[in-house]
Coordinates of C-alpha atoms and ligand atoms in Angstrom, one line a residue:
M1 CA -77.5 -1.3 -42.0
N2 CA -74.1 -2.8 -41.0
V3 CA -71.2 -0.5 -40.2
L4 CA -67.7 -1.4 -39.3
F5 CA -65.7 1.3 -37.5
V6 CA -61.9 1.1 -37.5
A7 CA -59.8 3.6 -35.5
S8 CA -56.7 3.9 -33.3
E9 CA -58.4 5.4 -30.2
L10 CA -61.6 4.7 -28.2
A11 CA -62.7 6.4 -25.0
P12 CA -62.7 5.4 -22.2
F13 CA -60.1 2.7 -23.1
A14 CA -57.4 4.5 -25.1
K15 CA -57.3 8.2 -25.6
T16 CA -54.8 11.0 -26.6
G17 CA -57.4 13.4 -28.0
G18 CA -60.8 14.0 -29.5
L19 CA -60.7 11.0 -31.8
A20 CA -61.2 8.8 -28.7
D21 CA -64.2 10.9 -27.6
V22 CA -65.8 10.6 -31.1
M23 CA -65.2 6.8 -31.2
G24 CA -66.7 6.5 -27.7
A25 CA -69.9 8.3 -28.6
L26 CA -70.7 8.1 -32.4
P27 CA -71.0 4.3 -32.6
A28 CA -73.0 4.3 -29.5
A29 CA -75.4 6.9 -30.9
L30 CA -75.8 5.0 -34.1
H31 CA -76.4 1.8 -32.1
R32 CA -79.2 3.6 -30.3
N33 CA -80.6 4.6 -33.7
G34 CA -80.7 0.9 -34.7
V35 CA -77.6 0.8 -36.9
N36 CA -75.7 -2.5 -36.6
V37 CA -72.3 -1.2 -35.5
R38 CA -69.0 -3.0 -34.8
V39 CA -65.9 -1.2 -33.6
V40 CA -62.3 -2.4 -33.9
V41 CA -59.3 -0.9 -32.2
P42 CA -55.9 -2.1 -30.9
L43 CA -55.6 -3.6 -27.4
Y44 CA -52.8 -1.3 -26.2
D45 CA -50.9 -2.3 -23.1
T46 CA -51.9 1.0 -21.6
I47 CA -55.6 -0.2 -21.4
D48 CA -56.3 -0.9 -17.7
Q49 CA -57.3 -4.6 -17.7
T50 CA -58.3 -4.5 -14.1
K51 CA -60.8 -1.7 -14.8
F52 CA -62.2 -3.1 -18.1
H53 CA -63.2 -6.6 -18.8
F54 CA -62.9 -8.5 -22.0
E55 CA -64.0 -11.9 -23.4
R56 CA -62.1 -13.7 -26.1
V57 CA -63.9 -14.1 -29.4
V58 CA -61.1 -15.2 -31.8
H59 CA -58.4 -17.4 -30.3
R60 CA -55.9 -17.2 -33.1
M61 CA -55.8 -14.8 -36.1
E62 CA -52.8 -14.8 -38.4
L63 CA -51.8 -11.4 -39.8
N64 CA -49.3 -11.5 -42.6
L65 CA -47.8 -8.3 -43.7
G66 CA -45.2 -8.9 -46.4
Q67 CA -42.4 -10.9 -44.7
H68 CA -43.8 -10.2 -41.2
R69 CA -46.0 -12.7 -39.4
Y70 CA -48.1 -11.8 -36.4
V71 CA -50.5 -13.8 -34.3
A72 CA -53.4 -11.9 -32.7
Q73 CA -56.4 -12.7 -30.6
I74 CA -59.6 -10.7 -30.8
V75 CA -61.2 -9.8 -27.5
K76 CA -64.5 -8.0 -26.9
S77 CA -65.4 -5.6 -24.2
T78 CA -68.1 -6.6 -21.8
L79 CA -69.5 -3.0 -21.7
E80 CA -73.1 -2.4 -22.8
G81 CA -73.7 -0.7 -26.2
P82 CA -72.3 -1.6 -29.6
P83 CA -69.8 -4.5 -29.7
L84 CA -66.3 -3.2 -29.2
Y85 CA -63.5 -5.5 -30.5
F86 CA -59.8 -5.2 -29.6
V87 CA -56.9 -6.6 -31.5
H88 CA -54.6 -8.3 -28.9
C89 CA -51.1 -8.5 -30.4
P90 CA -48.5 -7.5 -27.8
A91 CA -45.7 -7.6 -30.4
L92 CA -47.4 -4.5 -31.9
Y93 CA -49.3 -2.8 -29.1
A94 CA -47.3 -3.2 -26.0
R95 CA -45.3 0.0 -26.3
G96 CA -46.5 1.9 -23.3
R97 CA -48.2 4.5 -25.5
L98 CA -50.6 4.6 -28.4
Y99 CA -48.3 6.1 -31.1
T100 CA -44.6 5.7 -31.6
S101 CA -42.0 6.6 -34.1
D102 CA -40.8 3.1 -34.2
Q103 CA -39.8 1.5 -37.5
D104 CA -42.9 -0.7 -37.6
E105 CA -45.5 2.1 -37.0
H106 CA -47.1 1.5 -40.4
R107 CA -47.4 -2.2 -39.6
R108 CA -49.1 -1.5 -36.2
F109 CA -52.0 0.0 -38.1
L110 CA -51.9 -2.2 -41.2
A111 CA -52.3 -5.1 -38.8
L112 CA -55.3 -3.3 -37.3
S113 CA -56.8 -2.8 -40.7
Y114 CA -56.3 -6.4 -41.8
A115 CA -57.6 -7.7 -38.5
A116 CA -60.8 -5.6 -38.7
L117 CA -61.5 -7.0 -42.2
Q118 CA -60.7 -10.6 -41.2
L119 CA -62.9 -10.3 -38.2
C120 CA -65.9 -9.8 -40.5
G121 CA -65.3 -13.4 -41.6
H122 CA -65.2 -14.7 -38.1
L123 CA -68.3 -12.8 -37.1
D124 CA -70.1 -13.5 -40.4
F125 CA -70.6 -9.8 -40.5
A126 CA -71.0 -8.2 -43.9
P127 CA -70.5 -4.4 -43.5
D128 CA -72.5 -2.1 -45.8
V129 CA -70.0 0.6 -44.9
V130 CA -66.5 0.4 -43.4
H131 CA -66.0 3.7 -41.6
C132 CA -62.3 4.4 -41.5
H133 CA -60.8 7.1 -39.2
D134 CA -57.6 9.0 -40.0
W135 CA -54.4 7.6 -41.6
Q136 CA -54.3 4.6 -39.3
A137 CA -57.3 3.1 -41.2
A138 CA -56.9 5.0 -44.5
L139 CA -55.5 2.1 -46.5
I140 CA -58.7 0.0 -45.9
P141 CA -60.5 1.6 -49.0
M142 CA -57.7 0.2 -51.1
L143 CA -57.8 -3.2 -49.4
L144 CA -61.5 -3.4 -50.1
K145 CA -61.1 -2.5 -53.7
T146 CA -58.4 -5.2 -54.1
F147 CA -58.5 -8.2 -51.7
G148 CA -62.0 -7.3 -50.6
Q149 CA -63.4 -8.1 -54.0
Q150 CA -62.6 -11.8 -53.4
D151 CA -64.5 -12.0 -50.2
R152 CA -68.3 -12.3 -50.3
R153 CA -68.7 -10.5 -47.0
L154 CA -66.7 -7.5 -48.1
R155 CA -67.4 -7.3 -51.9
R156 CA -70.2 -4.9 -51.6
A157 CA -68.9 -2.8 -48.7
K158 CA -68.5 1.0 -49.3
S159 CA -65.8 2.9 -47.5
L160 CA -66.1 6.2 -45.7
L161 CA -62.9 7.9 -44.7
T162 CA -63.3 10.5 -41.9
I163 CA -60.4 12.9 -41.6
H164 CA -60.0 14.1 -38.0
N165 CA -56.7 15.8 -38.7
L166 CA -55.2 16.2 -42.1
N167 CA -51.8 17.0 -40.8
Y168 CA -51.1 13.5 -39.6
Q169 CA -50.9 11.5 -42.9
G170 CA -49.0 8.4 -42.2
S171 CA -46.2 9.0 -44.7
F172 CA -43.7 6.2 -44.9
H173 CA -40.7 5.2 -47.0
A174 CA -41.6 3.2 -50.1
M175 CA -39.5 0.3 -48.8
T176 CA -42.4 -0.4 -46.5
G177 CA -44.6 -1.0 -49.5
P178 CA -44.4 -4.8 -49.5
D179 CA -45.8 -4.8 -45.9
T180 CA -49.1 -3.7 -47.3
N181 CA -49.3 -6.9 -49.4
L182 CA -50.3 -4.7 -52.3
D183 CA -47.2 -5.7 -54.4
N184 CA -49.4 -6.6 -57.3
F185 CA -51.2 -3.3 -57.2
T186 CA -48.3 -0.8 -57.1
H187 CA -50.0 1.0 -60.0
L188 CA -52.7 2.0 -57.4
F189 CA -50.2 4.0 -55.4
H190 CA -49.6 7.6 -56.2
Q191 CA -46.9 7.4 -58.8
D192 CA -45.2 10.8 -58.3
L193 CA -44.8 10.1 -54.6
L194 CA -43.5 6.6 -55.3
K195 CA -40.8 8.2 -57.4
Q196 CA -39.9 10.2 -54.3
D197 CA -39.8 6.9 -52.4
R198 CA -42.9 7.7 -50.3
I199 CA -46.2 6.0 -49.6
N200 CA -48.8 8.2 -47.9
Y201 CA -51.7 6.4 -46.3
M202 CA -54.0 9.4 -45.9
L203 CA -53.5 10.3 -49.6
Q204 CA -54.3 6.8 -50.7
G205 CA -57.5 7.0 -48.6
V206 CA -58.4 10.3 -50.2
L207 CA -57.9 8.6 -53.6
F208 CA -59.9 5.4 -52.9
A209 CA -62.5 6.0 -50.3
D210 CA -66.0 6.0 -51.7
G211 CA -66.9 8.9 -49.4
I212 CA -64.7 11.4 -47.5
S213 CA -65.9 13.3 -44.5
T214 CA -64.3 15.6 -41.9
V215 CA -65.4 16.8 -38.6
S216 CA -66.8 20.3 -39.2
P217 CA -68.3 22.1 -42.2
T218 CA -65.6 24.9 -42.1
Y219 CA -62.7 22.4 -42.0
A220 CA -64.3 20.6 -45.0
K221 CA -63.8 23.8 -47.0
E222 CA -60.4 24.7 -45.5
I223 CA -58.8 21.4 -46.4
Q224 CA -59.6 22.1 -50.0
T225 CA -57.4 25.2 -49.9
E226 CA -53.6 25.4 -50.1
A227 CA -53.3 27.0 -46.7
H228 CA -54.9 24.1 -44.9
G229 CA -54.7 21.2 -47.4
A230 CA -51.3 19.9 -46.2
G231 CA -50.4 19.0 -49.7
L232 CA -53.6 17.1 -50.3
D233 CA -55.9 20.0 -51.2
G234 CA -55.6 19.4 -55.0
L235 CA -56.7 15.8 -54.6
L236 CA -59.5 16.8 -52.2
R237 CA -60.7 19.4 -54.7
Q238 CA -60.8 16.7 -57.4
R239 CA -63.1 14.7 -55.1
T240 CA -65.0 17.7 -53.8
S241 CA -68.5 16.2 -54.5
T242 CA -67.7 13.4 -52.1
V243 CA -66.3 15.6 -49.3
V244 CA -68.7 16.5 -46.4
G245 CA -68.2 18.2 -43.1
I246 CA -70.2 16.9 -40.1
L247 CA -69.6 18.6 -36.9
N248 CA -68.7 16.3 -34.0
G249 CA -71.2 16.0 -31.2
V250 CA -70.7 16.1 -27.5
D251 CA -71.3 13.1 -25.3
Y252 CA -73.5 14.8 -22.7
N253 CA -73.5 11.6 -20.6
E254 CA -69.9 12.4 -19.9
W255 CA -69.9 16.1 -20.2
S256 CA -72.8 17.7 -18.3
P257 CA -72.4 19.9 -15.1
E258 CA -75.7 18.4 -13.8
T259 CA -74.3 14.9 -13.6
D260 CA -70.5 15.1 -13.8
K261 CA -68.9 12.7 -11.2
H262 CA -65.6 14.5 -11.3
I263 CA -66.7 17.9 -10.2
A264 CA -67.1 19.4 -6.7
A265 CA -70.8 20.4 -7.0
P266 CA -73.4 20.0 -9.8
F267 CA -74.8 23.0 -11.4
S268 CA -77.1 24.0 -14.3
A269 CA -78.2 27.0 -16.3
Q270 CA -81.0 27.6 -13.8
D271 CA -78.8 27.3 -10.7
L272 CA -75.2 28.4 -11.2
A273 CA -74.2 28.3 -7.5
G274 CA -72.4 25.1 -7.9
K275 CA -70.1 26.6 -10.5
E276 CA -68.5 28.9 -7.9
A277 CA -67.9 25.9 -5.6
C278 CA -66.2 24.1 -8.5
K279 CA -64.0 27.1 -9.0
Q280 CA -63.0 27.1 -5.4
A281 CA -62.3 23.4 -5.4
L282 CA -60.2 23.7 -8.6
L283 CA -58.0 26.5 -7.2
Q284 CA -57.6 24.7 -3.9
Q285 CA -56.6 21.5 -5.6
L286 CA -54.0 23.4 -7.7
G287 CA -52.8 25.4 -4.7
L288 CA -53.9 28.8 -6.0
P289 CA -55.6 31.4 -3.8
Y290 CA -59.3 31.9 -4.4
R291 CA -60.6 35.5 -4.4
Q292 CA -64.2 36.2 -5.3
G293 CA -64.6 38.2 -8.5
V294 CA -61.2 37.2 -9.9
P295 CA -61.7 35.5 -13.3
V296 CA -60.0 32.1 -14.0
V297 CA -58.9 31.3 -17.5
G298 CA -58.6 27.6 -18.4
I299 CA -56.7 25.5 -20.9
V300 CA -56.9 21.7 -21.5
S301 CA -55.0 20.5 -24.5
R302 CA -52.3 18.5 -26.2
L303 CA -49.4 21.0 -26.3
V304 CA -48.5 20.9 -29.9
W305 CA -47.9 23.5 -32.6
Q306 CA -51.5 23.1 -34.0
K307 CA -52.9 24.5 -30.8
G308 CA -51.2 27.9 -31.2
F309 CA -50.1 28.4 -27.6
D310 CA -47.1 30.5 -28.6
L311 CA -49.7 33.3 -28.6
V312 CA -50.5 32.7 -25.0
G313 CA -46.8 33.0 -24.2
E314 CA -46.8 36.4 -26.0
V315 CA -50.0 37.8 -24.6
M316 CA -50.6 36.3 -21.2
P317 CA -47.8 37.9 -19.2
G318 CA -49.1 41.4 -19.9
I319 CA -52.7 40.4 -19.2
L320 CA -51.8 38.6 -15.9
A321 CA -49.8 41.5 -14.7
R322 CA -52.4 44.1 -15.6
T323 CA -55.7 42.4 -14.7
G324 CA -54.7 40.0 -11.9
C325 CA -56.7 37.2 -13.5
Q326 CA -55.7 33.5 -13.0
L327 CA -54.7 30.8 -15.5
V328 CA -54.9 27.0 -15.0
V329 CA -53.4 24.8 -17.7
L330 CA -53.6 21.0 -18.1
G331 CA -51.6 19.5 -20.9
S332 CA -48.6 17.7 -22.2
G333 CA -46.7 17.6 -25.4
E334 CA -43.8 19.4 -27.0
P335 CA -41.1 20.4 -24.5
P336 CA -40.8 24.1 -25.6
I337 CA -44.5 24.7 -25.1
E338 CA -44.4 22.9 -21.7
E339 CA -41.4 25.1 -20.8
M340 CA -43.3 28.2 -21.8
F341 CA -46.1 27.3 -19.4
R342 CA -43.6 26.4 -16.6
H343 CA -42.0 29.8 -17.1
L344 CA -45.4 31.5 -16.8
Q345 CA -46.0 29.6 -13.5
R346 CA -42.7 30.6 -12.1
T347 CA -43.3 34.2 -13.0
F348 CA -46.8 34.4 -11.6
P349 CA -46.9 31.7 -8.9
R350 CA -50.1 33.0 -7.2
Q351 CA -51.9 33.4 -10.5
V352 CA -50.8 30.5 -12.8
C353 CA -50.8 26.7 -12.3
F354 CA -49.5 24.4 -15.0
F355 CA -50.4 20.8 -14.5
N356 CA -48.2 18.9 -16.8
G357 CA -49.9 15.6 -17.6
F358 CA -53.0 13.8 -18.9
Q359 CA -55.8 13.6 -16.4
N360 CA -59.4 13.2 -17.3
P361 CA -60.9 14.2 -13.9
L362 CA -58.9 17.4 -13.8
A363 CA -60.0 18.2 -17.4
H364 CA -63.6 18.0 -16.1
M365 CA -62.7 20.2 -13.1
I366 CA -61.2 22.8 -15.3
E367 CA -64.2 22.9 -17.6
A368 CA -66.4 23.4 -14.6
G369 CA -64.3 25.7 -12.5
A370 CA -62.9 28.1 -15.0
D371 CA -64.7 31.2 -16.2
M372 CA -63.2 31.3 -19.6
F373 CA -61.5 28.8 -21.8
V374 CA -58.8 29.6 -24.4
M375 CA -58.2 27.8 -27.7
P376 CA -55.9 29.8 -30.0
S377 CA -55.5 26.9 -32.5
R378 CA -53.8 27.6 -35.8
Y379 CA -56.2 25.1 -37.3
E380 CA -58.9 23.0 -35.6
P381 CA -60.7 20.3 -37.5
C382 CA -63.5 20.4 -34.9
G383 CA -62.3 20.8 -31.3
L384 CA -64.4 19.4 -28.5
N385 CA -63.3 21.4 -25.5
Q386 CA -65.0 24.6 -26.7
M387 CA -68.3 22.7 -26.9
Y388 CA -67.7 21.2 -23.4
S389 CA -66.9 24.7 -22.2
L390 CA -70.1 26.1 -23.5
R391 CA -72.1 23.4 -21.6
Y392 CA -70.2 24.2 -18.4
G393 CA -70.8 28.0 -18.7
T394 CA -67.2 28.6 -19.4
V395 CA -66.9 31.2 -22.1
P396 CA -64.7 30.2 -25.0
I397 CA -62.1 32.5 -26.5
V398 CA -61.0 30.9 -29.8
H399 CA -59.3 31.5 -33.1
K400 CA -62.0 31.6 -35.7
T401 CA -61.0 28.5 -37.6
G402 CA -62.4 25.1 -38.5
G403 CA -64.9 23.7 -35.9
L404 CA -64.2 26.6 -33.6
A405 CA -65.7 29.0 -36.2
D406 CA -68.7 26.7 -36.5
T407 CA -69.5 26.5 -32.8
V408 CA -68.6 29.8 -31.1
Q409 CA -70.6 32.9 -32.0
L410 CA -69.3 36.4 -31.3
W411 CA -70.9 38.0 -28.2
N412 CA -72.9 41.1 -29.1
P413 CA -73.5 43.2 -26.0
R414 CA -76.2 45.2 -27.7
S415 CA -78.4 42.3 -28.9
G416 CA -77.4 40.0 -26.0
R417 CA -76.7 37.3 -28.5
G418 CA -73.5 35.2 -28.9
T419 CA -71.6 32.6 -26.9
G420 CA -67.9 33.7 -26.9
F421 CA -65.1 35.6 -28.4
P422 CA -63.7 34.2 -31.7
F423 CA -60.8 36.3 -33.1
E424 CA -60.1 36.5 -36.8
H425 CA -56.4 36.5 -37.2
H426 CA -54.0 34.1 -35.5
D427 CA -51.7 36.7 -34.0
A428 CA -51.0 38.3 -30.6
A429 CA -53.4 41.2 -31.3
G430 CA -56.2 38.8 -32.0
L431 CA -55.8 36.8 -28.8
R432 CA -55.3 39.9 -26.8
W433 CA -58.5 41.4 -28.1
G434 CA -60.4 38.2 -27.3
L435 CA -59.1 38.0 -23.7
E436 CA -59.6 41.7 -23.0
A437 CA -63.1 41.6 -24.4
A438 CA -63.9 38.6 -22.2
L439 CA -62.3 40.1 -19.1
S440 CA -64.1 43.4 -19.5
T441 CA -67.5 41.7 -20.1
Y442 CA -66.9 39.6 -17.0
K443 CA -67.0 42.8 -14.9
D444 CA -70.6 43.4 -15.9
R445 CA -72.4 40.6 -14.0
R446 CA -75.7 40.9 -15.9
Q447 CA -74.1 40.8 -19.3
W448 CA -71.8 38.0 -18.3
D449 CA -74.6 35.9 -16.9
R450 CA -76.5 36.3 -20.2
L451 CA -73.4 35.3 -22.2
V452 CA -72.9 32.2 -19.9
Q453 CA -76.6 31.2 -20.3
N454 CA -76.4 31.5 -24.1
G455 CA -73.6 29.1 -24.2
M456 CA -75.2 26.6 -21.8
A457 CA -78.3 26.6 -23.9
Q458 CA -76.5 25.3 -27.0
D459 CA -77.1 21.7 -27.9
Y460 CA -74.4 19.9 -29.8
G461 CA -75.5 16.4 -28.9
W462 CA -74.8 13.3 -31.0
A463 CA -78.5 12.6 -31.6
Q464 CA -78.6 15.0 -34.6
Q465 CA -75.1 14.5 -35.8
S466 CA -75.3 10.7 -35.9
K467 CA -78.4 11.1 -38.2
L468 CA -76.2 13.1 -40.6
Y469 CA -73.7 10.1 -40.7
E470 CA -76.6 7.8 -41.5
L471 CA -77.5 10.0 -44.4
V472 CA -73.9 9.8 -45.7
Y473 CA -74.0 6.0 -45.4
Q474 CA -77.2 5.8 -47.2
R475 CA -76.0 8.0 -50.0
L476 CA -72.9 5.8 -50.4
L477 CA -75.1 2.7 -50.7
T478 CA -77.4 4.2 -53.4
N479 CA -74.5 5.6 -55.5
Ligands
ADP1 P1 -57.5 17.1 -30.2 O1 -58.2 15.9 -30.6 O2 -56.9 17.9 -31.4 O3 -56.5 16.9 -29.1 P2 -60.1 18.0 -29.2 O4 -60.6 19.3 -28.6 O5 -61.0 17.4 -30.3 O6 -58.6 18.2 -29.7 O7 -60.1 16.9 -28.1 C1 -59.3 16.8 -27.0 C2 -59.8 15.9 -26.0 O8 -58.7 15.4 -25.2 C3 -60.8 16.5 -25.0 O9 -61.6 15.5 -24.5 C4 -59.8 17.0 -23.9 O10 -60.5 17.1 -22.7 C5 -58.8 15.8 -23.9 N1 -57.5 16.2 -23.4 C6 -56.5 16.9 -24.0 N2 -55.4 17.1 -23.3 C7 -55.8 16.5 -22.1 C8 -55.0 16.3 -20.8 N3 -53.8 16.8 -20.7 N4 -55.7 15.7 -19.8 C9 -56.9 15.2 -20.0 N5 -57.6 15.4 -21.1 C10 -57.1 16.0 -22.1
GLC2 C1 -58.6 15.7 -34.1 C2 -58.7 17.2 -34.2 C3 -59.8 17.8 -33.4 C4 -61.1 17.0 -33.4 C5 -60.8 15.6 -33.1 C6 -62.0 14.7 -33.2 O1 -57.8 15.3 -33.1 O2 -57.5 17.9 -33.9 O3 -60.1 19.1 -33.8 O4 -62.0 17.5 -32.6 O5 -59.8 15.0 -34.0 O6 -62.6 14.7 -34.4

């Protein structure tokens, strides 16, 4: 089976969130299963070319998008594993960051999509499935059903669109339409939207992909409701038989306390001593005092509306004042949320540290060194940090939504079962309940150890999840 992956992020090269982690791990897992995978992403200027090495495989590729002409090269990473291809086109990808609100944002990812399909010709690679991720690759299903029909290598390819986050749709003014080269196929665009002068890439993907998947079973149901459908729930319901939810996996090569290169001391479910050393090292690095028995709450996140941190702003001051616990936060994003965390740090300088930035080693240190981890997301397609937390014995306190609902089971002190504290309603009372339940359980060492061990015993590896993707591919090929 030949599968072509197209996406805008890929760990460890270019990452803003979980999409990168998935792209770094799922193709590799499929490759180990014997699937013939190729991955195509942009060569952003943020990719450290002294750290990663590339060889050139296509010297000159012309990409014509309406009136716009680009010349790209295709380079290939020298890393082991599935072949990873990068589209080198500085005119589009030298912006100092992955995403922009520049006028040509749609062209940056149209170019990626066209480059990926053209690359199949250069490599003589006939994909059985083109696996498209998020809006950046969501026009590919249409390209396959139009231009792809004239290309013997693409004619039989099926498309799978994976939705990692339905709220980012790639909605552009209809004036950008000619850049898609689909002038002769305007009837294939959603006509009501066109009348409103819009083209929506995710929507077109939902209409034309042969299969649609998303990154947890609960989110697969949620996106078919008005509350979480971001305007596309009606179309998703019409295609409900093709919509599946496959929970993301964890790359335990990267995220395991036994082998993590970034943490102060290794530890395991059998021997938790190292975790206390990690906690001390974390607090020391952040300039907070360490006192035995004082719980540390961790947060690592993009600081955006989705993640629901306004609740932390409401609830945490009271909890910090009353219980004396500590809070460490790593993240960057929207200025008001950053300011809220700065304010918390100013008010509780010995209890709170906010590290404003993006730093992978510190993310690992927080997963390892914190006792609890908070994710009050309004919605969460899957979420990876709660699964990392479980493996590091860091008890998750989460809003019961999307993938968070699928991965964190409520702790039951009587049965000794459960892995964390999911709260039902996204409000201050919900988060306060979760934090207080966790903090009071923490005081009972025996109970807490049991809860920690339960979490560490969970297995969310890619080995099983990649098999579920293979089943989806197979179903697409037989339909
Ligand atoms: P999302 O993709 O919505 O951001 P996920 O939980 O799926 O949420 O994945 C987030 C990923 O990004 C995790 O690997 C997390 O550790 C990482 N991450 C988020 N913010 C930061 C940050 N400020 N520094 C380092 N890593 C971060
Ligand atoms: C998105 C979602 C997140 C998910 C990630 C990887 O960024 O917000 O919940 O884990 O994609 O699928």
